[in-house]
Coordinates of C-alpha atoms in Angstrom, one line a residue:
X1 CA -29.7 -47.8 -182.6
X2 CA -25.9 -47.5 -183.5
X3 CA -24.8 -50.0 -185.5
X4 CA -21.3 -51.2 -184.5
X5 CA -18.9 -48.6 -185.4
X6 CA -21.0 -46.4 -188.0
X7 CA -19.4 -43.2 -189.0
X8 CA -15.3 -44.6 -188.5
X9 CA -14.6 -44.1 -192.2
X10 CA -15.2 -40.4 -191.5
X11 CA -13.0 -40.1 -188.8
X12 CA -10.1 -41.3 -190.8
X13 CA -7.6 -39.1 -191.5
X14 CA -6.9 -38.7 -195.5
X15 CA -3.4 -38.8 -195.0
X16 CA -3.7 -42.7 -194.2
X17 CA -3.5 -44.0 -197.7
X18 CA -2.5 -47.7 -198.5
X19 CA -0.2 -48.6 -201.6
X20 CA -2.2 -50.5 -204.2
X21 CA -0.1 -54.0 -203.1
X22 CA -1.5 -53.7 -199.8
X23 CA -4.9 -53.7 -197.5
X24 CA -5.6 -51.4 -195.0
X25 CA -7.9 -51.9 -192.6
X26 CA -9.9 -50.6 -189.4
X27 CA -8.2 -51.9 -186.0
X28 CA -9.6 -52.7 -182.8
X29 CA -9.6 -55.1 -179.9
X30 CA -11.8 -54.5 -176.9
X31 CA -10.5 -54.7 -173.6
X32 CA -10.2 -58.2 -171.8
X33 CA -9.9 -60.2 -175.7
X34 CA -7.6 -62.5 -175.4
X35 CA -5.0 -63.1 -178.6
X36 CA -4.2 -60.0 -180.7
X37 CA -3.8 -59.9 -184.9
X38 CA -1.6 -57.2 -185.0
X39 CA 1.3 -58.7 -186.1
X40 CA -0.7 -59.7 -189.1
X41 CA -0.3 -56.0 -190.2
X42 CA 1.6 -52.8 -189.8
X43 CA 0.1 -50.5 -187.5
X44 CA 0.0 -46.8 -188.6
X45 CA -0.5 -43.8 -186.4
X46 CA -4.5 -42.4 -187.5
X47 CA -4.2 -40.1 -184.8
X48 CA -5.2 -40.0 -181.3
X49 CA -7.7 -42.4 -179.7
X50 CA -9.3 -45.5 -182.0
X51 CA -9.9 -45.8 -184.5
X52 CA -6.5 -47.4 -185.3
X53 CA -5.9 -48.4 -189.1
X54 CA -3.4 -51.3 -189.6
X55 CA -2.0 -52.1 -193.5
X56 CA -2.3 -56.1 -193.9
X57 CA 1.0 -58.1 -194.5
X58 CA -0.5 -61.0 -195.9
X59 CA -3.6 -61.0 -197.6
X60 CA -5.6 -58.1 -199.2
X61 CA -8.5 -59.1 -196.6
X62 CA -10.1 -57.0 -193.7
X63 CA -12.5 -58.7 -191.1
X64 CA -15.2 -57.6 -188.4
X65 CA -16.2 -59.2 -185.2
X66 CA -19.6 -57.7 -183.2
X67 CA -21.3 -59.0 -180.3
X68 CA -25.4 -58.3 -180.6
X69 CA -27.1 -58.7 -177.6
X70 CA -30.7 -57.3 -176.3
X71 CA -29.4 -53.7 -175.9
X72 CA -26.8 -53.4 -178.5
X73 CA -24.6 -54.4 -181.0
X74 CA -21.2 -53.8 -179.8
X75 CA -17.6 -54.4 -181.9
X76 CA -15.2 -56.7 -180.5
X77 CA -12.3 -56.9 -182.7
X78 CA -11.3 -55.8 -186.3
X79 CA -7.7 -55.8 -188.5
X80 CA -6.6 -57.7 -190.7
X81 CA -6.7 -61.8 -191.7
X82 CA -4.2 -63.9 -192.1
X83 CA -4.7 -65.0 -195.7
X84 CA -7.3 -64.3 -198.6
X85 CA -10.2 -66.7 -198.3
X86 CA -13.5 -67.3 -199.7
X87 CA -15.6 -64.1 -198.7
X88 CA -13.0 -62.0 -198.9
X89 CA -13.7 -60.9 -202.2
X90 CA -16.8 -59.1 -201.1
X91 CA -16.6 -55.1 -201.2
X92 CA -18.6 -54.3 -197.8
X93 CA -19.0 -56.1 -194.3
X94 CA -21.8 -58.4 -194.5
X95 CA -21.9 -60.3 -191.4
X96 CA -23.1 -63.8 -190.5
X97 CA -23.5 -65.4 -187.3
X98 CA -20.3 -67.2 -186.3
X99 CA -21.4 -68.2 -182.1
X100 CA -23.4 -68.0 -179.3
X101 CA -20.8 -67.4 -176.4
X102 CA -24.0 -67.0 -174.0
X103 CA -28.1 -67.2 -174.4
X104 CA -28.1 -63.3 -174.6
X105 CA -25.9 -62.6 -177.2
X106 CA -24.7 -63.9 -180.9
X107 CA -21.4 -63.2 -182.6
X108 CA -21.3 -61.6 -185.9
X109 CA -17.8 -62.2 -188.2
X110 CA -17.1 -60.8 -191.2
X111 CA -14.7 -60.4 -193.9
X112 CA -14.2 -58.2 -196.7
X113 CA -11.9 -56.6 -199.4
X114 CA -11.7 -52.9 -199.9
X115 CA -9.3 -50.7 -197.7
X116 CA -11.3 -49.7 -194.7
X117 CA -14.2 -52.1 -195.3
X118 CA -14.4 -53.8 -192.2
X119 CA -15.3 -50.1 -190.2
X120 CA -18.3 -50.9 -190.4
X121 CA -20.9 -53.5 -191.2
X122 CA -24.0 -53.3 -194.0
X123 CA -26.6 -54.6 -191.6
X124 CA -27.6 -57.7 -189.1
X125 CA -30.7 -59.2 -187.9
X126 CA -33.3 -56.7 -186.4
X127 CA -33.6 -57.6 -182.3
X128 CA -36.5 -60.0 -181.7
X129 CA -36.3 -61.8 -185.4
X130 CA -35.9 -65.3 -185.6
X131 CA -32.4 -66.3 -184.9
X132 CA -31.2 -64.0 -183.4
X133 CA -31.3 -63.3 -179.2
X134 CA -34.4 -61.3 -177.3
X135 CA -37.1 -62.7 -179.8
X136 CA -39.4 -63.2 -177.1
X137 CA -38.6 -59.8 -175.7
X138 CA -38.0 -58.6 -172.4
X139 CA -41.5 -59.6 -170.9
X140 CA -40.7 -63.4 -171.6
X141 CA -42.1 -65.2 -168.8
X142 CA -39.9 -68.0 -167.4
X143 CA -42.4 -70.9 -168.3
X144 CA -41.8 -70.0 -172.0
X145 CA -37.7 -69.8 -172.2
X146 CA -38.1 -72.8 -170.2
X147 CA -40.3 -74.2 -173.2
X148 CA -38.0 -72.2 -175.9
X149 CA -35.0 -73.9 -174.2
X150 CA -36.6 -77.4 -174.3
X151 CA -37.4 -77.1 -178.3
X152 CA -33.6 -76.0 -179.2
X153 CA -32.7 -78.8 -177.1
X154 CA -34.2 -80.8 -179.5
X155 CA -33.5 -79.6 -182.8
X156 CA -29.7 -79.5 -181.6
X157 CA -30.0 -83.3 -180.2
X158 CA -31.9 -83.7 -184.3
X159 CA -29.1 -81.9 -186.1
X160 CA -26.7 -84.4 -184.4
X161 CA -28.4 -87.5 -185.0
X162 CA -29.0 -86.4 -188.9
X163 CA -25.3 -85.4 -188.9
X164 CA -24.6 -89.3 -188.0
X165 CA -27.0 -90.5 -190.7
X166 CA -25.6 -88.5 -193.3
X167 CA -21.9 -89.4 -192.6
X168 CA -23.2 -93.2 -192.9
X169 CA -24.7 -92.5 -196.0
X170 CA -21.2 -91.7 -197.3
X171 CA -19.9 -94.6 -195.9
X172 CA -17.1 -93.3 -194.6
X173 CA -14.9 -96.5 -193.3
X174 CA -13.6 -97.3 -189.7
X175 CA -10.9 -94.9 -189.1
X176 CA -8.1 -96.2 -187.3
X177 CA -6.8 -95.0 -184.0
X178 CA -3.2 -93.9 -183.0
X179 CA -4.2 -92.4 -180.0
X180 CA -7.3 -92.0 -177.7
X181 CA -10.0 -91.0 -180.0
X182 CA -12.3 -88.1 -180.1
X183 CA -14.0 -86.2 -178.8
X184 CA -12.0 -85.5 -176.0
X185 CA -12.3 -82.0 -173.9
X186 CA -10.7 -78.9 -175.2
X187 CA -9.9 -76.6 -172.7
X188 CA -10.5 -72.8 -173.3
X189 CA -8.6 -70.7 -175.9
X190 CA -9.1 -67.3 -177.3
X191 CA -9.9 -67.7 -181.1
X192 CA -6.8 -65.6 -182.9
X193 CA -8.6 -65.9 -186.3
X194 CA -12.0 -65.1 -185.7
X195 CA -11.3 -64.0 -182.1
X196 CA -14.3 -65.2 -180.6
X197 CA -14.6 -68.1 -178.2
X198 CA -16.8 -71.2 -180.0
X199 CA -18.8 -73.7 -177.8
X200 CA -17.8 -76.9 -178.2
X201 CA -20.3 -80.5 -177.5
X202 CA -18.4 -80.7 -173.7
X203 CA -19.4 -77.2 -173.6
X204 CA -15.6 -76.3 -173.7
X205 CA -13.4 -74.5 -176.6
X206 CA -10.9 -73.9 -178.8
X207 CA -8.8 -71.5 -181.1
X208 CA -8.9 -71.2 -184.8
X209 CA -5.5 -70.8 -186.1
X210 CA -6.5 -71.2 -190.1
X211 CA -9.1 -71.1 -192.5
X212 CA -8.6 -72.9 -195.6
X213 CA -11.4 -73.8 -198.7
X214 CA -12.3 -77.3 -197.6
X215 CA -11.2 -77.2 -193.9
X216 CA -10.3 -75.1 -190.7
X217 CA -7.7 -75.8 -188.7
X218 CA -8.1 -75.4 -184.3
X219 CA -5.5 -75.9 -181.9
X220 CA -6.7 -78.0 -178.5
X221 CA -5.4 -80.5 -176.1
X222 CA -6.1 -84.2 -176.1
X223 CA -4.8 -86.0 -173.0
X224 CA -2.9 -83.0 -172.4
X225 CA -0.9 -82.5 -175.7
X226 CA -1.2 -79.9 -177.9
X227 CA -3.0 -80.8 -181.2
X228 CA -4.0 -79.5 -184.4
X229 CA -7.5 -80.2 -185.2
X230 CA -8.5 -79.6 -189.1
X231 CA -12.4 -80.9 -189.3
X232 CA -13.7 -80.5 -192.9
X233 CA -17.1 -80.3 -193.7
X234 CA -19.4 -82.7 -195.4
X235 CA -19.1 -81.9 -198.9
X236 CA -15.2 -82.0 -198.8
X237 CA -15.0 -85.9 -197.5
X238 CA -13.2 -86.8 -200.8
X239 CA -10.3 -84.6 -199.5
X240 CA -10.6 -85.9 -196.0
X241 CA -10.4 -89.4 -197.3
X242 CA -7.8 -88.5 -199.5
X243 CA -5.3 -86.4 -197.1
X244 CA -6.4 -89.4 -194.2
X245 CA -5.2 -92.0 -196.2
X246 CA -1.8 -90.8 -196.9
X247 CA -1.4 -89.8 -193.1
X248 CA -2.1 -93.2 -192.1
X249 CA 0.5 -94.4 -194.8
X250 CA 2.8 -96.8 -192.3
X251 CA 5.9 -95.6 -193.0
X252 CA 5.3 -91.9 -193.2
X253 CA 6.7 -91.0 -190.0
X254 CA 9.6 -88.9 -190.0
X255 CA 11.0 -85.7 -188.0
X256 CA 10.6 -83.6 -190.5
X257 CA 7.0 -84.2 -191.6
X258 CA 4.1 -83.1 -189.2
X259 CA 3.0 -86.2 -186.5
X260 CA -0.6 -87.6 -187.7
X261 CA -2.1 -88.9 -184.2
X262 CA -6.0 -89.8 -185.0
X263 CA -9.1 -89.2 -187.4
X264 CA -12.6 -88.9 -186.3
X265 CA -15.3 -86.9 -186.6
X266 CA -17.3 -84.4 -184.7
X267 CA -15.7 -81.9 -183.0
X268 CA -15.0 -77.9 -182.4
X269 CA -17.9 -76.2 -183.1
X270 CA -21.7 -77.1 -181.7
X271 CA -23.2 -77.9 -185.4
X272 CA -19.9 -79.6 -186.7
X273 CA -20.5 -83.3 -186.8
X274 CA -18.0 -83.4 -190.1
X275 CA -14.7 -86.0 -190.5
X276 CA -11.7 -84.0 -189.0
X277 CA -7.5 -85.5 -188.4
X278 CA -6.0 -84.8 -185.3
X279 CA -2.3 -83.7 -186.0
X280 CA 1.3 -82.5 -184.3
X281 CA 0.3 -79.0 -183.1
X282 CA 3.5 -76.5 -183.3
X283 CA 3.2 -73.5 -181.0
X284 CA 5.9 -72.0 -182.9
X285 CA 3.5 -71.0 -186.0
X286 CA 4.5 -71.6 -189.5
X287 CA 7.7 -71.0 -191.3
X288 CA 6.2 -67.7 -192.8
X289 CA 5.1 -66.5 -189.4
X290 CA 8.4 -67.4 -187.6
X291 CA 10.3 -65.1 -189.9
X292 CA 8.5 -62.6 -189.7
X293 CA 8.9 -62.5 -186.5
X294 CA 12.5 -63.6 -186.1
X295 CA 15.7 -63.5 -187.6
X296 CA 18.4 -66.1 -187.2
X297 CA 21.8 -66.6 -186.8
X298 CA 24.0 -69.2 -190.0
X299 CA 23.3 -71.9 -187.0
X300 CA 20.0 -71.8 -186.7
X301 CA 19.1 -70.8 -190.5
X302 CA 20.6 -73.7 -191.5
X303 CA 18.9 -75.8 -189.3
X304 CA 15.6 -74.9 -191.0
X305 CA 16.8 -75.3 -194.3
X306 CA 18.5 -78.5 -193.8
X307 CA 15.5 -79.6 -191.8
X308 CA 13.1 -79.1 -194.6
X309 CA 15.4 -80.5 -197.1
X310 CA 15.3 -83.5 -195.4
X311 CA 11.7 -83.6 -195.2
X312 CA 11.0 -83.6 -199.1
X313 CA 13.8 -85.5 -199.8
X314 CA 11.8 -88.2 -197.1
X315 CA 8.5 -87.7 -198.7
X316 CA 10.0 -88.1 -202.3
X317 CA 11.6 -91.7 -201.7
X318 CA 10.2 -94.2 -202.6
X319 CA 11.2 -97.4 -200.0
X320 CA 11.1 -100.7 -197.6
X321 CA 11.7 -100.5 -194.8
X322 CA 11.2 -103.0 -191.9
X323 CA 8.7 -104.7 -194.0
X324 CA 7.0 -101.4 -194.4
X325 CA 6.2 -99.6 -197.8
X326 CA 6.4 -95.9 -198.4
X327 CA 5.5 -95.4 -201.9
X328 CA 6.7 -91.9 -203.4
X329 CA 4.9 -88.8 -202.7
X330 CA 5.0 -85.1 -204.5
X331 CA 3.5 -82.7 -201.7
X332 CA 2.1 -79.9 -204.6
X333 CA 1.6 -77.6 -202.1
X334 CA 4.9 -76.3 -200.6
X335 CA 4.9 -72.8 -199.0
X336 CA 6.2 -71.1 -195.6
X337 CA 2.4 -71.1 -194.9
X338 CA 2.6 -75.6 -194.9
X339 CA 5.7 -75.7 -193.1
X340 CA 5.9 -75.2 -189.3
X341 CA 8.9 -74.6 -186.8
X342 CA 9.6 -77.2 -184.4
X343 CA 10.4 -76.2 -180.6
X344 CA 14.3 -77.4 -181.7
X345 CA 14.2 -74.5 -184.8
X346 CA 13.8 -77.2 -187.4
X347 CA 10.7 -77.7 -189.6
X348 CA 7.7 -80.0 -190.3
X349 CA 5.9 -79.8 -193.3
X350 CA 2.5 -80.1 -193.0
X351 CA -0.6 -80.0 -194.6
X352 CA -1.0 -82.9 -197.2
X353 CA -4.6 -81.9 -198.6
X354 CA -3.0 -81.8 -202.5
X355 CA -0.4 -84.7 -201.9
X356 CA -0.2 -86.9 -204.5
X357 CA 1.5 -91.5 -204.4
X358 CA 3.6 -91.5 -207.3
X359 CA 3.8 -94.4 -209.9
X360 CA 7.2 -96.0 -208.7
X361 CA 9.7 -98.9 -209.2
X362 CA 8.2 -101.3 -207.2
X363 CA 5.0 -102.5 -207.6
X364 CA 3.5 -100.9 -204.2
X365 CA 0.5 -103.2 -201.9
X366 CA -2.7 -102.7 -203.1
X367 CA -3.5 -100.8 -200.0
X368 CA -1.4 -98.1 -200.8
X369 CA -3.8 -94.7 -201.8
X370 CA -4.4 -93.2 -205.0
X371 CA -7.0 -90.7 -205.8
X372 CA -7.9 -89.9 -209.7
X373 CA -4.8 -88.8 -211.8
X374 CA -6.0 -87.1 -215.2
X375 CA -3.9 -84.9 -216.6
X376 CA -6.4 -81.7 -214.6
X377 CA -5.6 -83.8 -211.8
X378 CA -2.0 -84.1 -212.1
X379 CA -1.5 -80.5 -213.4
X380 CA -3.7 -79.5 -210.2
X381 CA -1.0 -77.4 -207.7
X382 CA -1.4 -75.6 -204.8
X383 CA -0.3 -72.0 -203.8
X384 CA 0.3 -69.3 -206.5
X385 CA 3.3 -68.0 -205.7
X386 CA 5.3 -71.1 -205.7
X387 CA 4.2 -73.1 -208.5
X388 CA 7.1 -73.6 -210.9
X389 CA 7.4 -72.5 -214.4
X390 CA 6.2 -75.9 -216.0
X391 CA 3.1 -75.6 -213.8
X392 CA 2.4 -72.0 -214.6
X393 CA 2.4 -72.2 -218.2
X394 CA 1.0 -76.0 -218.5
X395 CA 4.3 -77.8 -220.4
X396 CA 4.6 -80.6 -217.2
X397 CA 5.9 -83.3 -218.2
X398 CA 2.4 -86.1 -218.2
X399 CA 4.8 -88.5 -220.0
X400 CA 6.9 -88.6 -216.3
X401 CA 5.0 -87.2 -214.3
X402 CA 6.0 -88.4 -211.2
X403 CA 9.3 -87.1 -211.8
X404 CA 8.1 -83.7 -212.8
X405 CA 5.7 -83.5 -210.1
X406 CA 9.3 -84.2 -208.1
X407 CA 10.8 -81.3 -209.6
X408 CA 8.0 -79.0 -209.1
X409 CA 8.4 -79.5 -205.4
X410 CA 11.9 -78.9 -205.8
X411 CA 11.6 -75.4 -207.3
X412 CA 9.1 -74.9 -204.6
X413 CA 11.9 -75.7 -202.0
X414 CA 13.9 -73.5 -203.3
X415 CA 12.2 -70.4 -203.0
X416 CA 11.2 -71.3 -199.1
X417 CA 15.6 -71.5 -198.9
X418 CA 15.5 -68.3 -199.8
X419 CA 13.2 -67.1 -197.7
X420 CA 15.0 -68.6 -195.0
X421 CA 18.3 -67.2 -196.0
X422 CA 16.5 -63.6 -196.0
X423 CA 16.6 -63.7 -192.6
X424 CA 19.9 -64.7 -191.8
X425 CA 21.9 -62.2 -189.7
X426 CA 25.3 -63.4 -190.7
X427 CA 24.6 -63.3 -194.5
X428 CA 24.1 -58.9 -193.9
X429 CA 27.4 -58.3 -192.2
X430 CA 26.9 -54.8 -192.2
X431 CA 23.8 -54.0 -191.7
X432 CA 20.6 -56.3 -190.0
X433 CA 18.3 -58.4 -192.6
X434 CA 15.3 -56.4 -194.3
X435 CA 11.5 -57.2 -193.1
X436 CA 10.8 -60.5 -194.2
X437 CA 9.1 -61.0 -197.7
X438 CA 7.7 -63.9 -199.6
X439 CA 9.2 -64.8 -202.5
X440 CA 8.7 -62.1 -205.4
X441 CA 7.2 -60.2 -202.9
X442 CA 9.5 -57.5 -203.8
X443 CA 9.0 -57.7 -207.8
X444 CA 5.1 -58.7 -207.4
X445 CA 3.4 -57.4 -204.3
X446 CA 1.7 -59.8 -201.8
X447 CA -1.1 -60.8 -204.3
X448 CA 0.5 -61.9 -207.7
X449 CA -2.1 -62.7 -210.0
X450 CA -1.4 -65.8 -212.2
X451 CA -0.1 -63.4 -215.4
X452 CA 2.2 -61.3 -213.7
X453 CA 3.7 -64.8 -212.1
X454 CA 3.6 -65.9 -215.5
X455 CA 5.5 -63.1 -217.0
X456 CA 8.4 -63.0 -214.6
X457 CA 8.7 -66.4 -213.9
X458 CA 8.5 -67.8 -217.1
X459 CA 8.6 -65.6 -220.0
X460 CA 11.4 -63.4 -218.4
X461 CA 13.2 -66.6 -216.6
X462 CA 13.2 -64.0 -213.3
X463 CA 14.8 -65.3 -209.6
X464 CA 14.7 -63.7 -206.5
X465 CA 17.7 -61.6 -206.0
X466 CA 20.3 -62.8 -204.5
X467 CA 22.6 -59.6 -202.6
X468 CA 26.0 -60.1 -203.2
X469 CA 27.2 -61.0 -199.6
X470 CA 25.5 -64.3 -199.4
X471 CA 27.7 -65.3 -201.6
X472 CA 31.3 -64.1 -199.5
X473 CA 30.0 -65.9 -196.3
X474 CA 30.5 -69.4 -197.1
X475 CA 33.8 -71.0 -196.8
X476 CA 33.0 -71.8 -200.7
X477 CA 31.9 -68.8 -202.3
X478 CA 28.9 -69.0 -204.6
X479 CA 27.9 -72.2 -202.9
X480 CA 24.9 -70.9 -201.4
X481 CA 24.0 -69.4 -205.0
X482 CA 24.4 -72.1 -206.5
X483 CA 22.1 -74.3 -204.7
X484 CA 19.0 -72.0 -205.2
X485 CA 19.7 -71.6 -209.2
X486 CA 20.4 -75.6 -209.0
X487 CA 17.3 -76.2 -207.4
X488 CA 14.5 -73.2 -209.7
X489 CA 16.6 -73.9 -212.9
X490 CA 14.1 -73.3 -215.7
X491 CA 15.1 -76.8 -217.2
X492 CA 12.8 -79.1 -214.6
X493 CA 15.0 -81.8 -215.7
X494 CA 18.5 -80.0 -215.0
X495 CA 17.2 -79.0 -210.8
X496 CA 18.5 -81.6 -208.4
X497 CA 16.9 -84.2 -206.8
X498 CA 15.8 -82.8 -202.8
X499 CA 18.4 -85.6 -201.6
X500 CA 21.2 -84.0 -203.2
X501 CA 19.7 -80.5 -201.8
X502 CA 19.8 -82.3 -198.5
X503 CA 23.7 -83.5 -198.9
X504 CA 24.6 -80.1 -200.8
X505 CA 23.0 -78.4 -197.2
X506 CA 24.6 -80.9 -194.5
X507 CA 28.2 -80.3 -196.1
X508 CA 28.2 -77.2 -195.5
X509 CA 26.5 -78.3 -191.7
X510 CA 29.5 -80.7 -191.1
X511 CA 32.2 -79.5 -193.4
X512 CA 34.2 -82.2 -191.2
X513 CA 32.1 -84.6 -192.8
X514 CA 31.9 -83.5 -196.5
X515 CA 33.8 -86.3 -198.1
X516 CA 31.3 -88.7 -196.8
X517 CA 29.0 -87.9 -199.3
X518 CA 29.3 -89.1 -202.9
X519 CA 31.9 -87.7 -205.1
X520 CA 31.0 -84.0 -206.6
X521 CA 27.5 -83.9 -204.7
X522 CA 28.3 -81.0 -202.6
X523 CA 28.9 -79.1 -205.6
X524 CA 27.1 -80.8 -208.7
X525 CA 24.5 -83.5 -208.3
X526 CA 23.1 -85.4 -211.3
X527 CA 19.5 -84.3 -212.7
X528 CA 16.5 -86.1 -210.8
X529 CA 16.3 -89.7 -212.1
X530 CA 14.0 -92.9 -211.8
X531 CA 16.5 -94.8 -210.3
X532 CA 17.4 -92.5 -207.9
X533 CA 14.1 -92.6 -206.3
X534 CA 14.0 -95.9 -204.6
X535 CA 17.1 -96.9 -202.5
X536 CA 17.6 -98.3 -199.3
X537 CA 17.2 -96.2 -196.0
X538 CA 19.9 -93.2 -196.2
X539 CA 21.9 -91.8 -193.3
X540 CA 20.1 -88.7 -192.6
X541 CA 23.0 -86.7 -190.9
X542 CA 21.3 -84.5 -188.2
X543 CA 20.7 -80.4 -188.1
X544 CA 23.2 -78.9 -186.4

């Protein structure tokens, strides 16, 4: 029997060669799949007819879908994921059975990370083993599938009630309610990660939009709105608990930070009977998708930027309000992959799986969340690329280190404004904004490894670059400059504080309105203090 695609590799023209920063990988989507991955790559021209070859944007990682039934083994989709994940550092396809879309037939996903690794897979299941569909064989007679059927029946109705034992045994608390809970039903939606549609416990279905190390992310409806369902599995309820509790923080609701709306537990997925938080879903994507698609106009680019300012500057402050405690919080895991665009342009930043309450001024309720804070704990950070220099090379401040977890994030924000203003049409007069990169993307390639971050970022004290015209648009020349080498300064304690990023970013939104901020702030704000961390409730002047 033909295996799935067996012999592409040959096919492949030698001229298709992928640069050693990038992927390149097999592509393929069988008629009547719904969703496509091919703006997660760069689609090259292999010659007539499949097989396509697509080079991966952002990760170095290929994957496989096939569908085995009783007379074949058939490929569904292949290209290239979204992000390097656990798996992905495997050299060759080894699939592992990721549904069962009908009795008949079983899909196979995998992922893998050479170039051309996903063309075809090592092996499956043999037809008629255990597991896998046709082990009775053709000449099944009905009395025994109805028999078979009965006994899976049972084991799945088992796996269920041992899923609810287990999740006692943890003693996971109530969890309170902000909407309807779960489950609800999900209607159907084609899976744009895996691509393949997964049964759900109402026999319905929906899409996974990302894959992380302790959770996966699926977009659904309940009561008709669009949500974001991240279920994590059983060995990762300390991070559930963890990111739950600051969600349900009562004053954490803000524009600008993604909309907790309920925690549960079940969910997508016929086997998952893990804890999962139901969240704001925004169709828009995230901040690095959206400019990768899109460029923007000074309007609308400063909307984002503002936006997210805002955000951080929200999340950092520490404050009553309306008999309401929000203690301090450093995010730790800033990135255009945690931040989303809103349907209005602005953003939400999301994902608070490595959030971390800071100590602060006022001695917070004793409900408010902590999780262990050992120096490996507080040193802990999220995404490569945008760790800042204190956090690459281990000098954080421990003495402080709610402030210097403060100023990590700022640094962090920094980059994601450029990134923004890369994409600004009116900051290229003469000529329309290069393909959207990450941040040292340009100097490092899409996979950085820790030393080479290391080197440029620290040893060599290295930026982005900055072109020349950003800084002739402005009515204050340089201002735009200066905000980004205020905010990565290699001194933590000389960056600003995200409020005065936020002030610096609204006065040049309302230049009308400049003078209402505090003397000198829209051109030199004071280094991030203690004191500046706990205030009353700020005017927040609007995006544009």
């Amino acid at each position: 029997m033909m295996l799935g695609t067996l012999g592409l590799w040959a096919l492949l023209p030698k001229a298709v060669q992928a640069p050693p920063s990038r992927r390149t990988c097999v592509f393929f989507e069988a008629p009547g799949v719904r969703g496509s991955t091919k703006t997660l790559g760069k689609l090259l021209d292999a010659g007539p007819g499949p097989p396509r070859v697509i080079r991966c944007l952002y990760s170095h990682c290929c994957f496989g879908i096939w569908n085995l039934t009783q007379d074949q083994a058939q490929v569904e989709m292949q290209g290239c994921r979204d992000s390097d994940e656990p798996g992905c550092e495997s050299p060759r396809c080894d699939p592992s059975p990721r549904a069962q879309p009908s009795p008949s037939s079983t899909l196979f996903t995998c992922s893998c990370g050479t170039d051309f690794c996903n063309a075809n897979y090592s092996h499956l299941p043999p037809l008629g083993s255990p597991g896998t569909p046709g082990s009775q064989g053709p000449q099944a007679i009905a009395g025994e599938s109805i028999w078979m059927a009965l006994v899976l029946l049972g084991l799945f109705l088992l796996l269920l009630l041992l899923g609810s034992i287990i999740l006692d045994l943890y003693n996971l608390t109530p969890i309170t309610s902000h909407k309807a809970p779960f489950p609800v039903s999900i209607p159907v939606h084609s899976d744009s990660k895996a691509l393949s549609t997964l049964a759900l416990l109402q026999r319905k279905a929906c899409r996974v939009i990302r894959e992380g190390g302790h959770a996966v992310v699926w977009a659904g409806q309940l009561q008709g709105e669009l949500v974001a369902i991240k279920t994590f599995p059983l060995r990762a309820m300390a991070q559930f608990r963890a990111e739950r509790a600051l969600y349900e923080l009562p004053g954490l609701q803000h524009d600008h930070i993604v909309r907790f709306i309920t925690a549960s537990r079940g969910g997508p997925g016929p086997l998952h009977c893990g804890p999962l938080l139901v969240l704001e879903l925004h169709p828009k994507g995230s901040l690095c998708h959206y400019l990768t698609q899109h460029t923007s106009d000074w309007g609308r680019s400063l909307r984002m930027a503002l936006s997210l300012a805002q955000g951080l500057a929200f999340l950092h402050e520490e404050r009553w309000q309306d008999g309401q405690y929000k203690p301090g919080i450093a995010h730790r895991d800033l990135s255009s992959q945690n931040v989303l665009i809103r349907e209005d342009g602005s953003c939400a930043i999301g994902d608070l799986g490595l959030a971390l309450v800071l100590p602060g001024l006022t001695p917070p309720p004793t409900w408010v969340p902590t999780r262990p804070q050992g120096p490996a704990a507080i040193m802990e950070a999220g995404t490569q690329r945008y760790m800042a220099p204190e956090l690459l090379d281990k000098t954080l401040d421990l003495q402080d280190w709610g402030m210097a977890l403060r100023r990590a994030d700022v640094y962090s924000l920094a980059l994601l404004l450029w990134e923004i203003l890369s994409r600004c049409l009116d900051l290229w007069p003469d000529s329309r904004p290069p393909p959207f990169q990450l941040a040292y993307e340009a100097e490092l390639g899409s996979t950085p490894t820790t030393c080479e971050l290391w080197t440029l970022a620290v040893a060599e004290r290295r930026r982005p670059y900055i072109p020349p015209t950003w800084c002739c648009f402005a009515t204050d020349p340089g201002v735009l400059r200066e905000i980004l080498e205020d905010c990565w300064d290699a001194d933590p304690e000389a960056r600003l504080t995200a409020e005065c990023v936020q002030q610096r970013l609204a006065a040049l939104a309302h230049p009308q309105e400049a003078h209402l901020f505090p003397e000198g702030c829209s051109h030199s704000c004071p280094p991030l203090r203690a004191e500046d961390c706990l205030s009353t409730p700020p005017h927040h002047p609007s995006p544009l």
